[in-house]
Short mmCIF file of C-alpha atoms in Angstrom, two decimals:
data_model
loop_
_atom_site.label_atom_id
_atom_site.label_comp_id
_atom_site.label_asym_id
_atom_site.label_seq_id
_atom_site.Cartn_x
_atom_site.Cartn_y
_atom_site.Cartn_z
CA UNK A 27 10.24 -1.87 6.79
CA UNK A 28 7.41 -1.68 4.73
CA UNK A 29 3.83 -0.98 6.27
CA UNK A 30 0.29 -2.29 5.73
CA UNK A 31 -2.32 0.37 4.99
CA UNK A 32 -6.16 0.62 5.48
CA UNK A 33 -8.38 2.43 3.69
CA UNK A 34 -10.76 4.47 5.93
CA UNK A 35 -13.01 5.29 3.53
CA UNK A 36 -12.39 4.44 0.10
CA UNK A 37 -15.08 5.82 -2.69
CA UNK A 38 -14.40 5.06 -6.31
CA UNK A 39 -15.31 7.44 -8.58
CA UNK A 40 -16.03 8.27 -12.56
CA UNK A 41 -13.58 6.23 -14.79
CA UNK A 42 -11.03 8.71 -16.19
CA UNK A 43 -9.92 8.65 -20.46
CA UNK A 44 -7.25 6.88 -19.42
CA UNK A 45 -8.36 3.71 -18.13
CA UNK A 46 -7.94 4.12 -14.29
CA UNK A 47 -10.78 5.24 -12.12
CA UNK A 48 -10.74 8.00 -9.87
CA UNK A 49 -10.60 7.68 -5.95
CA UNK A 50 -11.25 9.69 -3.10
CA UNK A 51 -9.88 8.06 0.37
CA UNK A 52 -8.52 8.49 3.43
CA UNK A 53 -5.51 6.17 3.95
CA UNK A 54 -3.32 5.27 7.21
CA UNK A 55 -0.87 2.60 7.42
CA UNK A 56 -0.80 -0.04 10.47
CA UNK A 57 1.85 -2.09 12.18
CA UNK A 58 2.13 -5.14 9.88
CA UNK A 59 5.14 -4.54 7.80
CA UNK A 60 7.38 -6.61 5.29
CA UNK A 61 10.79 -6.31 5.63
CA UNK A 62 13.46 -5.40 2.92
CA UNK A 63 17.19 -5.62 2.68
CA UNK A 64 19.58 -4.28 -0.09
CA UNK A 65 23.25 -5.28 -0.84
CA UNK A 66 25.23 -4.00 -3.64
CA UNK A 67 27.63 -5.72 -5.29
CA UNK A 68 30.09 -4.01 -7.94
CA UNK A 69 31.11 -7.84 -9.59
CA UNK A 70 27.55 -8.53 -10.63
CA UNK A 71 25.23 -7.06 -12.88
CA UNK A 72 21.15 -6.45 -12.68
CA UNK A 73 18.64 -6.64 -9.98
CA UNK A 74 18.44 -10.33 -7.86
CA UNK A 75 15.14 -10.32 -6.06
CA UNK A 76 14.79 -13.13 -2.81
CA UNK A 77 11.51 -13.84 -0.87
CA UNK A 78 10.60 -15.92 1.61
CA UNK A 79 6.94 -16.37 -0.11
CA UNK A 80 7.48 -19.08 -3.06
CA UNK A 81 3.90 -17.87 -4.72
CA UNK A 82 5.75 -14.61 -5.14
CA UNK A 83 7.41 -13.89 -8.76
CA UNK A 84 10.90 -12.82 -8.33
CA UNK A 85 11.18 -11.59 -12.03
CA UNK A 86 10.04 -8.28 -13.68
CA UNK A 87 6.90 -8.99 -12.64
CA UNK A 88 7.24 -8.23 -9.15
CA UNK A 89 6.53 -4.52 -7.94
CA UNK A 90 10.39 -4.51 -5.98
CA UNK A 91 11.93 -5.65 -8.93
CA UNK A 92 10.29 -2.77 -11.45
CA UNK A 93 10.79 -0.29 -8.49
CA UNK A 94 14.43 -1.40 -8.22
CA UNK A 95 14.84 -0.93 -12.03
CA UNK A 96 13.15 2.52 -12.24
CA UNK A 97 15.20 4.06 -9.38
CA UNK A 98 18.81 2.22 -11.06
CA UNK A 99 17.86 3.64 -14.36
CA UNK A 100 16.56 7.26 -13.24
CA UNK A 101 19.65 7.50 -11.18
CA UNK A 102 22.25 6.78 -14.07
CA UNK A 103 22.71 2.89 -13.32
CA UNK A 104 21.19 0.84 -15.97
CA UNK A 105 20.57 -3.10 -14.04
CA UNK A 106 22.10 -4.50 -16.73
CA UNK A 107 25.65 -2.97 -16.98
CA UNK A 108 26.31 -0.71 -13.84
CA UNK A 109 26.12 -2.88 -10.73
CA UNK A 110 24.45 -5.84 -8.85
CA UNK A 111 21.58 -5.43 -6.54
CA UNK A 112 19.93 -7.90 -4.33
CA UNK A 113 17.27 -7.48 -2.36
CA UNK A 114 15.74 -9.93 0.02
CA UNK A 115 12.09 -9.63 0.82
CA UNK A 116 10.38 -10.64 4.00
CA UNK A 117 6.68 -11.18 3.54
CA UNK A 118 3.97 -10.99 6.43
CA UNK A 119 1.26 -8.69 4.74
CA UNK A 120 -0.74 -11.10 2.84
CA UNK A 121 -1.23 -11.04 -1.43
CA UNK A 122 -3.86 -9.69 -3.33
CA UNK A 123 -5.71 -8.46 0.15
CA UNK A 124 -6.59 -4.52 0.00
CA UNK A 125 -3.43 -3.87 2.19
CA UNK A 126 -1.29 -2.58 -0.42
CA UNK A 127 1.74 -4.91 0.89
CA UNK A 128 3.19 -4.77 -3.40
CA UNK A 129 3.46 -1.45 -3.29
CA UNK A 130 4.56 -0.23 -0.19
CA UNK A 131 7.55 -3.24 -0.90
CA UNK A 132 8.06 -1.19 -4.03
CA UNK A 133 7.79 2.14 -2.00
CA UNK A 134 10.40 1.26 0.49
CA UNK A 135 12.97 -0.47 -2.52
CA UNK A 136 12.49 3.47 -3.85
CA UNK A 137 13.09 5.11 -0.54
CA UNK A 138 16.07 2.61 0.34
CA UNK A 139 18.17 2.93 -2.93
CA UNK A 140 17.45 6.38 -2.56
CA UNK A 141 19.44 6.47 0.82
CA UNK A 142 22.01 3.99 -0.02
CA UNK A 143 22.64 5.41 -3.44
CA UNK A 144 23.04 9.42 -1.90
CA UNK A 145 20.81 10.28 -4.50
CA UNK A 146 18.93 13.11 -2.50
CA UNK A 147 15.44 12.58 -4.18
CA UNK A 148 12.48 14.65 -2.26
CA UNK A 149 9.58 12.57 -1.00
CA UNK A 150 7.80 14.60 -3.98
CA UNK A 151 10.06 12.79 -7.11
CA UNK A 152 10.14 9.73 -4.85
CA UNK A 153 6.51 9.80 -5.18
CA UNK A 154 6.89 10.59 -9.35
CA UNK A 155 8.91 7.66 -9.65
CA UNK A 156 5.97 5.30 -7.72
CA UNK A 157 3.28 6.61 -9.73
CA UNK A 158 4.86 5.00 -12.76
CA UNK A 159 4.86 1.28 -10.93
CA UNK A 160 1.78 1.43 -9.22
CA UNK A 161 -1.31 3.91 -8.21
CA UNK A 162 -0.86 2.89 -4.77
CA UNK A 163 2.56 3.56 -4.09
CA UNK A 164 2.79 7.57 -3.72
CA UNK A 165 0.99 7.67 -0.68
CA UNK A 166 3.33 5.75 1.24
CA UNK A 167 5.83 8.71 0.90
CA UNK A 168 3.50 10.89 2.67
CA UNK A 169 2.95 8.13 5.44
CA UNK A 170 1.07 7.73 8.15
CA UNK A 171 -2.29 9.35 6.73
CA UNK A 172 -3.30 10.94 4.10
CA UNK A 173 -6.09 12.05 1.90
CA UNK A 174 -5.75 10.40 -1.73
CA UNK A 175 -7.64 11.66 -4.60
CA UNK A 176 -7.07 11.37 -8.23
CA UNK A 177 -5.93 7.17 -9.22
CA UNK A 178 -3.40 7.51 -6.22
CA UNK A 179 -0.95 10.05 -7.79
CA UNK A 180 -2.95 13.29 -5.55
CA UNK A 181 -1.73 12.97 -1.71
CA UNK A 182 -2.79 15.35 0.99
CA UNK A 183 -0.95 14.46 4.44
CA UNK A 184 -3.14 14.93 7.17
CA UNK A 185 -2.30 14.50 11.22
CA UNK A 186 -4.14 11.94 13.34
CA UNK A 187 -5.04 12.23 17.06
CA UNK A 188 -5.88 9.84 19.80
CA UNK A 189 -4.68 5.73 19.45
CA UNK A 190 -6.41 3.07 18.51
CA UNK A 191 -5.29 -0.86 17.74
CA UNK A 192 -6.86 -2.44 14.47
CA UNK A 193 -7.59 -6.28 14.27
CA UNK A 194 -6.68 -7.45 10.44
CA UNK A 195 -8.39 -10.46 9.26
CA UNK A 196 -7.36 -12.23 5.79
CA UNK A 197 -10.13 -14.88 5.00
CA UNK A 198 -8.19 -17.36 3.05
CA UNK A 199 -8.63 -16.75 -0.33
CA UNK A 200 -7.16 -13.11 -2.33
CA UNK A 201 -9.67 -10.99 -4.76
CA UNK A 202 -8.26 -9.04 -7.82
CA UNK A 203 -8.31 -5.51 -7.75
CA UNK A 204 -9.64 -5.73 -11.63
CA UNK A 205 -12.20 -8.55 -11.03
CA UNK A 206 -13.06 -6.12 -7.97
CA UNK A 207 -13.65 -3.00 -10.07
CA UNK A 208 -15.31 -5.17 -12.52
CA UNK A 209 -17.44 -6.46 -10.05
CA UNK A 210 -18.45 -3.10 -8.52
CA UNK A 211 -19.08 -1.67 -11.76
CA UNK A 212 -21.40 -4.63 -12.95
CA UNK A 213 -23.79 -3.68 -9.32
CA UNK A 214 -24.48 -0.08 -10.02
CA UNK A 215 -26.09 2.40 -12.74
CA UNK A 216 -24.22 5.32 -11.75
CA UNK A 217 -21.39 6.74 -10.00
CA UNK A 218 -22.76 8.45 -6.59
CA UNK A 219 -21.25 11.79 -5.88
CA UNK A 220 -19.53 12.28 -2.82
CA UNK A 221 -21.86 12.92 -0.01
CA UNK A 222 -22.26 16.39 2.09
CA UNK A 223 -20.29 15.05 4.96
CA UNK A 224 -17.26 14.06 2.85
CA UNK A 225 -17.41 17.28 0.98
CA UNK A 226 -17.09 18.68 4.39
CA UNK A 227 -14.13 17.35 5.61
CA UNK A 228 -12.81 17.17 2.32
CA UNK A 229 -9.69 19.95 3.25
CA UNK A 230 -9.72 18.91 6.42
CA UNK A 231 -5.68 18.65 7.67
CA UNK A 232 -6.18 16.93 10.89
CA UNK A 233 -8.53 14.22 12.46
CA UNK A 234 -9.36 12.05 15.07
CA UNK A 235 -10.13 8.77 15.45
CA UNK A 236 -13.34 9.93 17.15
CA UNK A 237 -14.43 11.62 13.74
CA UNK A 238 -13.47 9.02 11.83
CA UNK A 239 -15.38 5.88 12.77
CA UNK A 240 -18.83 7.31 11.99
CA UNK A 241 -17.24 8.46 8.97
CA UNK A 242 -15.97 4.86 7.80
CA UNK A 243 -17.14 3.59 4.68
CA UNK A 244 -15.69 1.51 1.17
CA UNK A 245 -17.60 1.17 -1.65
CA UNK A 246 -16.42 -2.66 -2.50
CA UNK A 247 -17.70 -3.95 0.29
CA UNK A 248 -21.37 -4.51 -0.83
CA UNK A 249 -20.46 -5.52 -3.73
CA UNK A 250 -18.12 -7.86 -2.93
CA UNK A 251 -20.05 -9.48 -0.16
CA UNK A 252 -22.51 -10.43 -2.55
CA UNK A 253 -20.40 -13.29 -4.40
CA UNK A 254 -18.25 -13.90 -0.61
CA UNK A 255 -20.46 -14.06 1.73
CA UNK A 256 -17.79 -14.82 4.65
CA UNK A 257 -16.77 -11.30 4.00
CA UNK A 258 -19.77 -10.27 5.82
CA UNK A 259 -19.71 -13.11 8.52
CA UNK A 260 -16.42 -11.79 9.19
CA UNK A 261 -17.79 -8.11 9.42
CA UNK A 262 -20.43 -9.19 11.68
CA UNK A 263 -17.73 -11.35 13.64
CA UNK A 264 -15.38 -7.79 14.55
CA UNK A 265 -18.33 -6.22 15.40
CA UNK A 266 -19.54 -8.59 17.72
CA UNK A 267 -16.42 -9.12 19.23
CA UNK A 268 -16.32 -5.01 20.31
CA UNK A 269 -15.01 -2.86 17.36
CA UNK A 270 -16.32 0.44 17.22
CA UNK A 271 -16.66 0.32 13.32
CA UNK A 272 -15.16 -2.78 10.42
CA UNK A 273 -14.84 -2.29 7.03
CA UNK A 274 -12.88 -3.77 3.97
CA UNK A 275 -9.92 -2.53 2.92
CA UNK A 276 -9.34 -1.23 -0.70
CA UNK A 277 -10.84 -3.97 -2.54
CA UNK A 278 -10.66 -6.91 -0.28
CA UNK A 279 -9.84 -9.51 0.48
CA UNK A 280 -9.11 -8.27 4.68
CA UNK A 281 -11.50 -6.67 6.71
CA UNK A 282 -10.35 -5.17 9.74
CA UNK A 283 -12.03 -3.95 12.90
CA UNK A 284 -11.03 -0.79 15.07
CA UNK A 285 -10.82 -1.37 18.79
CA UNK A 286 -9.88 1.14 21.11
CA UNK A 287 -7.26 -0.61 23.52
CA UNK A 288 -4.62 -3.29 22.87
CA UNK A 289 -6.37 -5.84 25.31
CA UNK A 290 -9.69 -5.86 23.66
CA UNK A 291 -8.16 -5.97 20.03
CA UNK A 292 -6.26 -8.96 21.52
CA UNK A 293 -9.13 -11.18 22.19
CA UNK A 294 -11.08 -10.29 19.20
CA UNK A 295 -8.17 -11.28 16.94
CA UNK A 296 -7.92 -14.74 19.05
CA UNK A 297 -11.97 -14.92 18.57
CA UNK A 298 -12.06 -13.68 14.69
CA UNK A 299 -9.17 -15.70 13.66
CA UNK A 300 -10.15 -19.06 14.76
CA UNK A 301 -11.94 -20.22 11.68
CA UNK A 302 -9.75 -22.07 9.25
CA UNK A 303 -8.06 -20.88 6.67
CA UNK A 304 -8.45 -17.08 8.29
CA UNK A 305 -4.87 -15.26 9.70
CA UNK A 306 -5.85 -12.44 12.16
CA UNK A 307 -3.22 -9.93 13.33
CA UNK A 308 -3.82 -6.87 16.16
CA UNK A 309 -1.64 -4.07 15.69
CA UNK A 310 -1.74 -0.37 16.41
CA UNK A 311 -2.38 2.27 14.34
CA UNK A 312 0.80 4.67 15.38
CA UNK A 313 2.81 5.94 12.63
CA UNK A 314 3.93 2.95 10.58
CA UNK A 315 6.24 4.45 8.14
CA UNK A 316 9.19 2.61 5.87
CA UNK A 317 11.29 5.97 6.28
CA UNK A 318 13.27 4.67 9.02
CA UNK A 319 16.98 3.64 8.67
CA UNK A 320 17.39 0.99 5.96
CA UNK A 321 18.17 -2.21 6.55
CA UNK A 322 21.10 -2.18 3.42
CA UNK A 323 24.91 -2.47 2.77
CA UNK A 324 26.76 0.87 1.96
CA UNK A 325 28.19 1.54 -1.53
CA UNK A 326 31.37 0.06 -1.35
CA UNK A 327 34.09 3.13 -2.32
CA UNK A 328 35.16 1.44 -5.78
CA UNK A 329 31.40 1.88 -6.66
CA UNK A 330 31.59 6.04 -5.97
CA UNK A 331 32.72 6.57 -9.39
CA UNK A 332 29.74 4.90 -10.69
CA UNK A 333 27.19 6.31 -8.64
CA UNK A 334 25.11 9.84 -10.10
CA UNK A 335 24.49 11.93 -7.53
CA UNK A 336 21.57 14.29 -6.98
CA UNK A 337 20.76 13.56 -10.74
CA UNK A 338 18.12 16.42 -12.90
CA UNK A 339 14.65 14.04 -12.35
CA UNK A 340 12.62 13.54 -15.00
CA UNK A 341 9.63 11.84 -14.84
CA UNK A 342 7.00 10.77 -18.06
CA UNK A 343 3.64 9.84 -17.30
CA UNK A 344 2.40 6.30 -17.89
CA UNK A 345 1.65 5.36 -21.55
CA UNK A 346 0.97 1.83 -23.26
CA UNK A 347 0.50 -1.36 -21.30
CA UNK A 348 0.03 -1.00 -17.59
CA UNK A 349 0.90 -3.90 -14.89
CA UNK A 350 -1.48 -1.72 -12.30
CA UNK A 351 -4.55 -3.52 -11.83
CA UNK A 352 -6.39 -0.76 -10.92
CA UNK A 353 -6.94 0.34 -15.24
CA UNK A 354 -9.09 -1.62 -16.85
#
């Protein structure tokens, strides 16, 4: 299963030499998850990608299908010659909506080949090998919450307490993360430096929900309500209906609202999601994590021959053309 994340607050930073822009955010994942399942097959060759979602590309363009490449070619198993995979992917987190649904997909195809494949890779190189296919992806080996700093690739784990339930509302319509960054770029002068109160809790390893609200914040949001209005109707909507804070998530298209019971987030979803076009979900904040047992075929034992285990990782940072959105 692959989780949904929020950002909590999300502040976007100077834009490094390399293209990406730094981030400083505090991340936890929710209970709306895409499923995956993996089957090998030693009388095929390369990686076979399904999904119920026909907008999705099945190809190389998809973050499952680079993931799934990466981890077969780090490992020893080129797609091309050693073996068949298929994967089948289940899609419930909307596209393009601030949830991160690509790359927790391609963080779960990374943590499931891992398993099925024995290959005994530490959440830290797991995390190495998602940096390369997106700036998202490393924090969902560190799962449920953590502080993320740097373009994605610095994750601090940090412990919740208390519950809460979060109401999720898509509007319709998806917003690029580079026409976001754009956008947000194009509305201000100069980056603002973190504020006193962030610096505070900055090292911070725990938190609760009760310090968090009054912290919430994301940087996108004016901006981006400026040219989608509805984004702030829909703001004004979750408030209105009882949250105790809404924001956007990364950089849009959902907004979500944080409730404090399951009952109340319940009627403000049916309330919120009424207008057309909108889906609204309630789910609850517990710890959402992809690092359960996988839903995938064992290595059949003609294939043990063929299979590296515990390989030497090596890992090269990014260079040339970039599929993450988030350089520009």
């Amino acid at each position: 299963m692959a989780p949904a994340k929020v950002n909590l607050i999300l502040k976007v930073l100077d834009r490094r030499p390399d293209g990406y822009h730094n981030i400083w955010s505090l991340m936890h994942t929710v209970g709306l998850e895409d499923e995956l399942r993996f089957r090998l097959s030693p009388r095929s060759t390369g990686v076979r990608l399904h999904c119920d979602d026909a907008a999705l590309p099945t190809d190389g363009r998809n973050l499952v299908s680079q993931a799934a490449s990466l981890v077969l070619e780090r490992a020893g198993l080129p797609a091309d010659r050693a073996m068949g995979l298929e994967i089948r992917l289940t899609k419930r987190i909307p596209v393009s909506a601030g949830l991160a649904g690509g790359s927790s997909d391609a963080a779960a195809t990374i943590a499931g080949l891992n398993r099925l494949l024995g290959l005994g890779w530490s959440p830290e190189e797991m995390a190495r090998v998602g940096q390369a296919v997106g700036s998202d992806v490393p924090f969902f080996f560190f799962a449920p919450s953590a502080l993320v700093r740097g373009r994605g690739e610095e994750v601090a784990p940090v412990t919740f307490t208390g519950e809460r339930w979060v109401v999720l509302v898509h509007p319709g319509f998806p917003i690029e993360t580079r026409w976001a960054y754009e956008r947000l770029a194009s509305t201000r002068q100069a980056v603002p430096p973190l504020s006193p109160t962030l610096r505070g809790v900055a090292g911070r390893t725990s938190f609760s929900w009760d310090d968090v609200v009054p912290l919430m914040e994301n940087d996108f949001e004016e901006a981006l309500a400026q040219t989608h209005r509805v984004l702030r109707e829909i703001k004004e909507e979750l408030l209105s209906a009882g949250a105790e804070a809404a924001l956007l998530s990364g950089s849009g298209a959902t907004l979500f609202g944080v409730f404090r019971d399951k009952a109340s987030a319940g009627r403000a979803r049916a309330s919120v999601g009424r207008a057309s076009g909108r889906r609204a979900y309630a789910v609850h904040t517990g710890a959402a994590s992809f690092q359960r047992e996988a839903h995938s075929s064992p290595a059949s034992p003609s294939l043990a021959g063929r299979l590296t285990r515990n390989p030497p990782f090596r890992y090269a940072p990014l260079s040339g053309p970039s599929l993450d959105s988030r350089r520009s």
